[in-house]
Short mmCIF file of C-alpha atoms in Angstrom, two decimals:
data_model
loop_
_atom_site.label_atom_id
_atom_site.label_comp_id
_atom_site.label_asym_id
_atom_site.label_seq_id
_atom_site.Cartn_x
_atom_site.Cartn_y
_atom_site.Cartn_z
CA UNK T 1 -16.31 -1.64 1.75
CA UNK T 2 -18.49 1.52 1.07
CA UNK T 3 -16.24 3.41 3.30
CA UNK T 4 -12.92 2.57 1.06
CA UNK T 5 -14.58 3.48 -1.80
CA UNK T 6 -15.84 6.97 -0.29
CA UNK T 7 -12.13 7.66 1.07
CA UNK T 8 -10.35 6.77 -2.65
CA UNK T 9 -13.11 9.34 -4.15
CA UNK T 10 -11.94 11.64 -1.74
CA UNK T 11 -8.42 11.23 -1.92
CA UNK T 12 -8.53 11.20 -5.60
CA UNK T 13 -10.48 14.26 -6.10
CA UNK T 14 -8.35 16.22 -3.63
CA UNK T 15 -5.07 15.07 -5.52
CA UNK T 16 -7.06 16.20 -8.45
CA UNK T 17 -7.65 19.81 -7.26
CA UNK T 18 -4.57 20.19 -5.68
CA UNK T 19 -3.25 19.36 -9.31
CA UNK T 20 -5.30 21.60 -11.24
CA UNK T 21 -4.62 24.37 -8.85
CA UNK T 22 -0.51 23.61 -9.34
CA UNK T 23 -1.06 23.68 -12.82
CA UNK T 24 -2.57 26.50 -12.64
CA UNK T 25 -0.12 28.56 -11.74
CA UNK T 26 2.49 27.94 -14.54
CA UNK T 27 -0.19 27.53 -17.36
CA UNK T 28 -2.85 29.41 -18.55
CA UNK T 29 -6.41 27.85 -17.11
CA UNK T 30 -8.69 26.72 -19.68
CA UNK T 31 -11.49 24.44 -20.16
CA UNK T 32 -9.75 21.92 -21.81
CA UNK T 33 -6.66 22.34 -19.63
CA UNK T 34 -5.78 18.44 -18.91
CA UNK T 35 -7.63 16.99 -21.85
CA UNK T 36 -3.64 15.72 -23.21
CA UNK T 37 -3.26 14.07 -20.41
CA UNK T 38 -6.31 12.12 -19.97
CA UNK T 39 -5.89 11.12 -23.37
CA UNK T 40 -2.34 9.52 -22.67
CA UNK T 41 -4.56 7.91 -19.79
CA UNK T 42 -7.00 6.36 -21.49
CA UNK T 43 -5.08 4.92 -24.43
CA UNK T 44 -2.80 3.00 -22.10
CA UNK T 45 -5.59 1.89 -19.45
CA UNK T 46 -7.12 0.28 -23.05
CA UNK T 47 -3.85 -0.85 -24.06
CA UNK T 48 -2.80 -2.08 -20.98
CA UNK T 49 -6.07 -3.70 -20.41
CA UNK T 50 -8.88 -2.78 -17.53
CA UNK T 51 -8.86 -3.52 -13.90
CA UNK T 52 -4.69 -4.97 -14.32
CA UNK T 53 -2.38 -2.26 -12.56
CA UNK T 54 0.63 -4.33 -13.86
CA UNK T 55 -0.45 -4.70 -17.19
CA UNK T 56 -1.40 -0.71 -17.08
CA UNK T 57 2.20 0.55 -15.65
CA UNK T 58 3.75 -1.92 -18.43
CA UNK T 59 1.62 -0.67 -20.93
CA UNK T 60 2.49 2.79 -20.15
CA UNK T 61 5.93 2.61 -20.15
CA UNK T 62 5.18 0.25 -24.11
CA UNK T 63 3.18 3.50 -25.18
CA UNK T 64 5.89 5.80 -23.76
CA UNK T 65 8.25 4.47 -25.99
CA UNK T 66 6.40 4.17 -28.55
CA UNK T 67 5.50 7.77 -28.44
CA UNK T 68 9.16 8.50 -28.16
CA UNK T 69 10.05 7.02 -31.15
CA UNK T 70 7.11 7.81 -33.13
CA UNK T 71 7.78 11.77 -31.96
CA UNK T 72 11.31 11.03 -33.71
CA UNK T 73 10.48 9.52 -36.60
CA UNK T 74 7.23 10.78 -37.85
CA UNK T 75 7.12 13.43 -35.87
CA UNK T 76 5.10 15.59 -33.29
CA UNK T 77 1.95 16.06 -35.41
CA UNK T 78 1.07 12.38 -36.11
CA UNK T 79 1.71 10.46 -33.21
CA UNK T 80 -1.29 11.22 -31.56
CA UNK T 81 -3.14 9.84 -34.77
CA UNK T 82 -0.63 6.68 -34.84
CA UNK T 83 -1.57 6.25 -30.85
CA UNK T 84 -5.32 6.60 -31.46
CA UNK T 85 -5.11 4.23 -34.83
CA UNK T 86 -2.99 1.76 -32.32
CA UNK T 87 -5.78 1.93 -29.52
CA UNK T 88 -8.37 1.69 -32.29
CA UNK T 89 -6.40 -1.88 -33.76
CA UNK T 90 -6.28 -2.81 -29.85
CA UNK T 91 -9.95 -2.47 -29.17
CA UNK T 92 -10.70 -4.52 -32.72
CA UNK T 93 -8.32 -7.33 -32.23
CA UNK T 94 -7.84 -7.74 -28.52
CA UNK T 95 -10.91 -6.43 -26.53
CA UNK T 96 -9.41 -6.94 -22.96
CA UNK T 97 -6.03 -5.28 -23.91
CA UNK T 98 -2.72 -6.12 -25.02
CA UNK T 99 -1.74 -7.59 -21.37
CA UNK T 100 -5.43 -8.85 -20.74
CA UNK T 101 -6.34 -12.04 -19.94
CA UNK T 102 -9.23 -13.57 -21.42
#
């Protein structure tokens, strides 16, 4: 079992640099270069609900549109807020996620 776990970390942190270097070449390289992203992450991996990969790829495409329409309706500036203040209801109400068991 150690050795899956050692070959995932590698895997993962070579799809990682290869990423950051790709990116890297059409954007300018900063510090907090892929912080957007890992938000996104984050808020559907606690919407969707830890250690679920089905409830995760549902909740990402839920939070996808959900960012879609919030873009067109409120607009760009407050749907990040609006995602954060729905992760933040999420976490009070229903620990385990949306698509969590109990």
């Amino acid at each position: 079992m150690p050795v899956a776990f050692a070959l995932a970390f590698g895997i993962s942190a070579a799809l990682a640099g290869l990423t950051g270097a790709l990116l890297g070449s059409i954007r300018f390289i900063t510090p907090t270069m892929g912080s957007e992203p890992l938000t996104k992450a984050m808020i559907v991996v606690i919407f969707g609900g830890l250690g679920n990969l089905g409830a995760t790829a549902g909740a990402a495409y839920l939070i996808g549109f959900i960012e879609a329409f919030l873009i067109l309706g409120l607009g760009l500036y407050w749907t990040p807020f609006v995602l954060f203040l729905l992760m933040i209801l999420v976490l009070l109400f229903r620990p385990n996620g949306v698509f969590g068991g109990k």
